[in-house]
């Protein structure tokens, strides 16, 4: 007897470690696939939903297929061994296929190949849980607790896998090494199962449920489908609303996603602890579904009130960027994401127990329940992303999810014919939810700055790819306007913001580019595009915009974008700009890009792979111009991006518009004849929002390619495989970085004669350069908190360069 107990304990320990490691690798692969495929399919909601749907579809069908086979085989341990081995093999093949072929052949065959491999790997993953259940469940009496325990251990592994992948593995080791680490774990699991030599014990027990079994099975399937549908659908809705409130970084959303899985773990753990106390499974399931409805509605109310409840009352705490990126998402997701997921985690093992006819068929039954649950998990995100949110918005989508759960509760209640308060509550609750949905109260989810400052809402639109909001300061001297996609500022109407985006558009033309065909990546509100369109030689402008609803918001900036949306040369294309470059064979004279901040969602537009893609799509003599921020980037990251750009465009130049930079590269060396530069500047139309003078614009040049190469000799390139803009160091959030990066520009400034030649009035140009230098020093003082020093430097700039009206304007504007 003692020997048998030890054998059972050893077997259970082996299975627990195996299922934990399986859950761990599942999330490493899922996060990796999602990231890799975003480079192939584009960083769009459509692409991520396809990945999620394929992942869940493969998982569900695999659970059904392998579960059915598992009950017919004795050598279940050997089956797990092969599953683990082939999961690793497909992971390696998938990585190398994506990075060595599909990235460069992103047509239909490439997509199908990748989706097929993803489906195959998840098909294999889906077999793990039902097969482990077959080995672990030894009797009917312990079936519920055993299934709950296994599900809890797997989801715990998945939670940890998601966290370490997003916070450590990808940023430390890179994409390839992260996949290989998961493969190595799969190989170790395979070797372990070889030596474990596990076989399923012959079980013929069935549950004596008589005529109740068909009814219980129907309840189990209806509720597990609804829970899968709603749990994954809620993730899409939560993520959309969190993107409006929270800082948009890879860390933030790795944390939020992992907290959802943590909720599943907590629910299954609670089930495991209380399984032996449950005597009425249908009633317990009905209560679980109703509690999930209640949790979803309470979570929605909390999320809508998040700025008033947590963000504004704790402004001092949130002033620390690290708290905004980690603490706020952690607290928010614990309060909002975890509770509904917890009840879903409780419902799944309960549904498995209700459906199973006994230990002898546990693999088949658990596999079938998993399949039904994942069918719901496939449909939920699709319906929310492409149907509900564009029509009724994210908030009412949560209400719709609650209605679906209540419908499942009604169907379950009809099966049990339950009377009394609980039965009445089910029907009355559904009626209340339907009434609310029909009334459709207007709910706008706005970025925190709308709550912190007195702003009028000029425009609001929820689209598939993002929520657009346009606001205007009320009662201020400037009455500046601000446009957001989710919580990412597209552009403000402040002087410095307008200046740099116009520079992004104008500089390639002034530098002598022969530009007819243009590709603009990111329309924004159209300021850069309008600068490009102002040059008459341009024949066509293709503009790829992820959130095409921004063209509607652009009308609020018609004085700045010259109503460029009506320009017949402009063709706005919906989609991801990087993906467009991958699939098009067209070449351009100019590729211009003014993305959001690299650490706030557009990191893959600052890698050597992307820059090389741009170069490959340039005609001879073509230019690339791109915005580069100085804030929220540490010195290594900032200098590293410049080095990365210079590695692809060795003779690049870097320009500075106050405290924003412009990367300018070309297939040719950039050497500018000042007389021709001045002639081209003189041909530009007068622009009240942009100071047009040849010396003034020439003085914004700061660094050439040789200087950048010396400046960043020891720094690594920013690549798709190991991206320090996507997985950035916490030091990037230091507010002092902007001053440090400005100081880097000043200390390493290239002599203007390295780029400009044939300057008629050298003294004049040098006065402008000196004035620009003093203005940049003024900005350093200002950002360091020394306003008096900043004013003094601007006054010196006025004396050194009296011809430049920008300095008196800045004194009036800032002081």
mmCIF file of N, CA, C and O in Angstrom, residues 103-154:
data_model
loop_
_atom_site.group_PDB
_atom_site.id
_atom_site.type_symbol
_atom_site.label_atom_id
_atom_site.label_comp_id
_atom_site.label_asym_id
_atom_site.label_seq_id
_atom_site.Cartn_x
_atom_site.Cartn_y
_atom_site.Cartn_z
ATOM 1 N N UNK A 103 8.640 37.114 -44.344
ATOM 2 C CA UNK A 103 8.805 38.568 -44.249
ATOM 3 C C UNK A 103 9.062 39.173 -45.623
ATOM 4 O O UNK A 103 8.657 40.295 -45.919
ATOM 5 N N UNK A 104 9.703 38.394 -46.494
ATOM 6 C CA UNK A 104 10.038 38.916 -47.825
ATOM 7 C C UNK A 104 9.099 38.384 -48.907
ATOM 8 O O UNK A 104 9.217 38.746 -50.067
ATOM 9 N N UNK A 105 8.181 37.484 -48.541
ATOM 10 C CA UNK A 105 7.211 36.947 -49.493
ATOM 11 C C UNK A 105 5.843 36.941 -48.817
ATOM 12 O O UNK A 105 5.279 35.894 -48.523
ATOM 13 N N UNK A 106 5.355 38.149 -48.525
ATOM 14 C CA UNK A 106 4.156 38.263 -47.694
ATOM 15 C C UNK A 106 2.871 38.192 -48.517
ATOM 16 O O UNK A 106 1.907 38.870 -48.242
ATOM 17 N N UNK A 107 2.868 37.354 -49.538
ATOM 18 C CA UNK A 107 1.660 37.153 -50.317
ATOM 19 C C UNK A 107 0.794 36.073 -49.719
ATOM 20 O O UNK A 107 0.992 35.620 -48.585
ATOM 21 N N UNK A 108 -0.156 35.612 -50.517
ATOM 22 C CA UNK A 108 -1.133 34.641 -50.036
ATOM 23 C C UNK A 108 -0.468 33.343 -49.571
ATOM 24 O O UNK A 108 -0.814 32.798 -48.525
ATOM 25 N N UNK A 109 0.510 32.862 -50.336
ATOM 26 C CA UNK A 109 1.189 31.609 -49.980
ATOM 27 C C UNK A 109 1.907 31.768 -48.643
ATOM 28 O O UNK A 109 1.885 30.862 -47.798
ATOM 29 N N UNK A 110 2.545 32.928 -48.444
ATOM 30 C CA UNK A 110 3.227 33.174 -47.182
ATOM 31 C C UNK A 110 2.275 33.157 -46.006
ATOM 32 O O UNK A 110 2.544 32.542 -44.969
ATOM 33 N N UNK A 111 1.129 33.836 -46.142
ATOM 34 C CA UNK A 111 0.142 33.872 -45.062
ATOM 35 C C UNK A 111 -0.365 32.469 -44.730
ATOM 36 O O UNK A 111 -0.439 32.063 -43.560
ATOM 37 N N UNK A 112 -0.723 31.737 -45.773
ATOM 38 C CA UNK A 112 -1.282 30.398 -45.564
ATOM 39 C C UNK A 112 -0.257 29.498 -44.880
ATOM 40 O O UNK A 112 -0.597 28.714 -43.979
ATOM 41 N N UNK A 113 1.005 29.616 -45.289
ATOM 42 C CA UNK A 113 2.054 28.791 -44.687
ATOM 43 C C UNK A 113 2.171 29.064 -43.194
ATOM 44 O O UNK A 113 2.255 28.141 -42.372
ATOM 45 N N UNK A 114 2.170 30.345 -42.838
ATOM 46 C CA UNK A 114 2.324 30.719 -41.436
ATOM 47 C C UNK A 114 1.104 30.306 -40.616
ATOM 48 O O UNK A 114 1.228 29.737 -39.523
ATOM 49 N N UNK A 115 -0.081 30.597 -41.128
ATOM 50 C CA UNK A 115 -1.302 30.237 -40.406
ATOM 51 C C UNK A 115 -1.398 28.721 -40.248
ATOM 52 O O UNK A 115 -1.807 28.209 -39.192
ATOM 53 N N UNK A 116 -0.994 27.987 -41.287
ATOM 54 C CA UNK A 116 -1.015 26.524 -41.210
ATOM 55 C C UNK A 116 -0.078 26.027 -40.109
ATOM 56 O O UNK A 116 -0.446 25.157 -39.304
ATOM 57 N N UNK A 117 1.139 26.578 -40.045
ATOM 58 C CA UNK A 117 2.085 26.157 -39.013
ATOM 59 C C UNK A 117 1.583 26.510 -37.617
ATOM 60 O O UNK A 117 1.725 25.724 -36.675
ATOM 61 N N UNK A 118 1.000 27.693 -37.471
ATOM 62 C CA UNK A 118 0.436 28.084 -36.181
ATOM 63 C C UNK A 118 -0.675 27.130 -35.782
ATOM 64 O O UNK A 118 -0.743 26.687 -34.620
ATOM 65 N N UNK A 119 -1.532 26.775 -36.741
ATOM 66 C CA UNK A 119 -2.621 25.846 -36.443
ATOM 67 C C UNK A 119 -2.064 24.483 -36.032
ATOM 68 O O UNK A 119 -2.552 23.871 -35.070
ATOM 69 N N UNK A 120 -1.056 23.997 -36.737
ATOM 70 C CA UNK A 120 -0.474 22.685 -36.423
ATOM 71 C C UNK A 120 0.111 22.685 -35.018
ATOM 72 O O UNK A 120 -0.104 21.745 -34.234
ATOM 73 N N UNK A 121 0.865 23.745 -34.666
ATOM 74 C CA UNK A 121 1.473 23.765 -33.340
ATOM 75 C C UNK A 121 0.414 23.801 -32.244
ATOM 76 O O UNK A 121 0.506 23.071 -31.247
ATOM 77 N N UNK A 122 -0.609 24.625 -32.418
ATOM 78 C CA UNK A 122 -1.651 24.704 -31.390
ATOM 79 C C UNK A 122 -2.529 23.453 -31.390
ATOM 80 O O UNK A 122 -3.075 23.083 -30.351
ATOM 81 N N UNK A 123 -2.655 22.809 -32.539
ATOM 82 C CA UNK A 123 -3.360 21.528 -32.607
ATOM 83 C C UNK A 123 -2.653 20.505 -31.717
ATOM 84 O O UNK A 123 -3.300 19.719 -31.018
ATOM 85 N N UNK A 124 -1.338 20.525 -31.733
ATOM 86 C CA UNK A 124 -0.561 19.633 -30.871
ATOM 87 C C UNK A 124 -0.683 20.058 -29.402
ATOM 88 O O UNK A 124 -0.822 19.207 -28.513
ATOM 89 N N UNK A 125 -0.644 21.375 -29.154
ATOM 90 C CA UNK A 125 -0.794 21.867 -27.778
ATOM 91 C C UNK A 125 -2.122 21.450 -27.163
ATOM 92 O O UNK A 125 -2.211 21.129 -25.970
ATOM 93 N N UNK A 126 -3.168 21.491 -27.992
ATOM 94 C CA UNK A 126 -4.505 21.189 -27.484
ATOM 95 C C UNK A 126 -4.632 19.802 -26.904
ATOM 96 O O UNK A 126 -5.509 19.543 -26.061
ATOM 97 N N UNK A 127 -3.754 18.877 -27.315
ATOM 98 C CA UNK A 127 -3.851 17.511 -26.810
ATOM 99 C C UNK A 127 -3.281 17.311 -25.432
ATOM 100 O O UNK A 127 -3.546 16.287 -24.790
ATOM 101 N N UNK A 128 -2.491 18.266 -24.944
ATOM 102 C CA UNK A 128 -1.764 18.057 -23.694
ATOM 103 C C UNK A 128 -2.713 17.912 -22.499
ATOM 104 O O UNK A 128 -2.608 16.970 -21.710
ATOM 105 N N UNK A 129 -3.652 18.843 -22.336
ATOM 106 C CA UNK A 129 -4.497 18.825 -21.139
ATOM 107 C C UNK A 129 -5.377 17.570 -21.052
ATOM 108 O O UNK A 129 -5.417 16.918 -19.999
ATOM 109 N N UNK A 130 -6.106 17.205 -22.117
ATOM 110 C CA UNK A 130 -6.919 15.986 -21.989
ATOM 111 C C UNK A 130 -6.088 14.723 -21.762
ATOM 112 O O UNK A 130 -6.513 13.818 -21.016
ATOM 113 N N UNK A 131 -4.889 14.644 -22.347
ATOM 114 C CA UNK A 131 -4.055 13.457 -22.145
ATOM 115 C C UNK A 131 -3.481 13.412 -20.735
ATOM 116 O O UNK A 131 -3.406 12.328 -20.126
ATOM 117 N N UNK A 132 -3.060 14.551 -20.227
ATOM 118 C CA UNK A 132 -2.587 14.583 -18.839
ATOM 119 C C UNK A 132 -3.738 14.241 -17.888
ATOM 120 O O UNK A 132 -3.551 13.549 -16.886
ATOM 121 N N UNK A 133 -4.944 14.717 -18.218
ATOM 122 C CA UNK A 133 -6.117 14.368 -17.399
ATOM 123 C C UNK A 133 -6.330 12.868 -17.387
ATOM 124 O O UNK A 133 -6.664 12.283 -16.343
ATOM 125 N N UNK A 134 -6.125 12.229 -18.523
ATOM 126 C CA UNK A 134 -6.286 10.776 -18.615
ATOM 127 C C UNK A 134 -5.321 10.067 -17.672
ATOM 128 O O UNK A 134 -5.693 9.100 -16.994
ATOM 129 N N UNK A 135 -4.084 10.543 -17.606
ATOM 130 C CA UNK A 135 -3.095 9.915 -16.739
ATOM 131 C C UNK A 135 -3.336 10.232 -15.264
ATOM 132 O O UNK A 135 -3.044 9.407 -14.388
ATOM 133 N N UNK A 136 -3.872 11.429 -14.990
ATOM 134 C CA UNK A 136 -3.984 11.882 -13.598
ATOM 135 C C UNK A 136 -5.241 11.397 -12.902
ATOM 136 O O UNK A 136 -5.232 11.139 -11.689
ATOM 137 N N UNK A 137 -6.353 11.266 -13.641
ATOM 138 C CA UNK A 137 -7.622 10.892 -13.026
ATOM 139 C C UNK A 137 -7.651 9.386 -12.829
ATOM 140 O O UNK A 137 -7.611 8.608 -13.793
ATOM 141 N N UNK A 138 -7.710 8.979 -11.588
ATOM 142 C CA UNK A 138 -7.687 7.541 -11.279
ATOM 143 C C UNK A 138 -9.032 7.019 -10.788
ATOM 144 O O UNK A 138 -9.231 5.806 -10.716
ATOM 145 N N UNK A 139 -9.933 7.930 -10.423
ATOM 146 C CA UNK A 139 -11.242 7.477 -9.944
ATOM 147 C C UNK A 139 -12.264 8.580 -10.136
ATOM 148 O O UNK A 139 -11.914 9.759 -10.268
ATOM 149 N N UNK A 140 -13.534 8.174 -10.123
ATOM 150 C CA UNK A 140 -14.607 9.157 -10.283
ATOM 151 C C UNK A 140 -14.675 10.132 -9.119
ATOM 152 O O UNK A 140 -14.986 11.308 -9.293
ATOM 153 N N UNK A 141 -14.390 9.625 -7.919
ATOM 154 C CA UNK A 141 -14.572 10.456 -6.734
ATOM 155 C C UNK A 141 -13.614 11.645 -6.702
ATOM 156 O O UNK A 141 -13.935 12.697 -6.141
ATOM 157 N N UNK A 142 -12.446 11.474 -7.310
ATOM 158 C CA UNK A 142 -11.455 12.551 -7.294
ATOM 159 C C UNK A 142 -11.374 13.289 -8.628
ATOM 160 O O UNK A 142 -10.491 14.122 -8.831
ATOM 161 N N UNK A 143 -12.267 12.981 -9.528
ATOM 162 C CA UNK A 143 -12.168 13.541 -10.873
ATOM 163 C C UNK A 143 -12.255 15.064 -10.860
ATOM 164 O O UNK A 143 -11.434 15.755 -11.476
ATOM 165 N N UNK A 144 -13.242 15.627 -10.187
ATOM 166 C CA UNK A 144 -13.451 17.074 -10.206
ATOM 167 C C UNK A 144 -12.246 17.813 -9.646
ATOM 168 O O UNK A 144 -11.741 18.767 -10.253
ATOM 169 N N UNK A 145 -11.761 17.359 -8.481
ATOM 170 C CA UNK A 145 -10.625 18.026 -7.852
ATOM 171 C C UNK A 145 -9.366 17.886 -8.701
ATOM 172 O O UNK A 145 -8.574 18.830 -8.819
ATOM 173 N N UNK A 146 -9.185 16.724 -9.320
ATOM 174 C CA UNK A 146 -7.990 16.505 -10.146
ATOM 175 C C UNK A 146 -7.992 17.400 -11.374
ATOM 176 O O UNK A 146 -6.978 18.018 -11.708
ATOM 177 N N UNK A 147 -9.124 17.481 -12.067
ATOM 178 C CA UNK A 147 -9.210 18.346 -13.242
ATOM 179 C C UNK A 147 -8.992 19.804 -12.848
ATOM 180 O O UNK A 147 -8.283 20.554 -13.524
ATOM 181 N N UNK A 148 -9.596 20.227 -11.745
ATOM 182 C CA UNK A 148 -9.411 21.598 -11.266
ATOM 183 C C UNK A 148 -7.961 21.881 -10.944
ATOM 184 O O UNK A 148 -7.436 22.952 -11.274
ATOM 185 N N UNK A 149 -7.294 20.915 -10.302
ATOM 186 C CA UNK A 149 -5.887 21.103 -9.955
ATOM 187 C C UNK A 149 -5.015 21.215 -11.213
ATOM 188 O O UNK A 149 -4.147 22.087 -11.310
ATOM 189 N N UNK A 150 -5.249 20.346 -12.185
ATOM 190 C CA UNK A 150 -4.455 20.380 -13.418
ATOM 191 C C UNK A 150 -4.651 21.693 -14.170
ATOM 192 O O UNK A 150 -3.692 22.282 -14.683
ATOM 193 N N UNK A 151 -5.900 22.140 -14.256
ATOM 194 C CA UNK A 151 -6.176 23.394 -14.961
ATOM 195 C C UNK A 151 -5.532 24.571 -14.237
ATOM 196 O O UNK A 151 -5.000 25.497 -14.867
ATOM 197 N N UNK A 152 -5.540 24.526 -12.902
ATOM 198 C CA UNK A 152 -4.914 25.593 -12.119
ATOM 199 C C UNK A 152 -3.407 25.623 -12.365
ATOM 200 O O UNK A 152 -2.815 26.695 -12.560
ATOM 201 N N UNK A 153 -2.783 24.452 -12.386
ATOM 202 C CA UNK A 153 -1.327 24.400 -12.590
ATOM 203 C C UNK A 153 -0.966 24.859 -13.998
ATOM 204 O O UNK A 153 -0.001 25.604 -14.200
ATOM 205 N N UNK A 154 -1.763 24.453 -14.991
ATOM 206 C CA UNK A 154 -1.476 24.867 -16.366
ATOM 207 C C UNK A 154 -1.612 26.384 -16.525
ATOM 208 O O UNK A 154 -0.756 27.038 -17.127
#
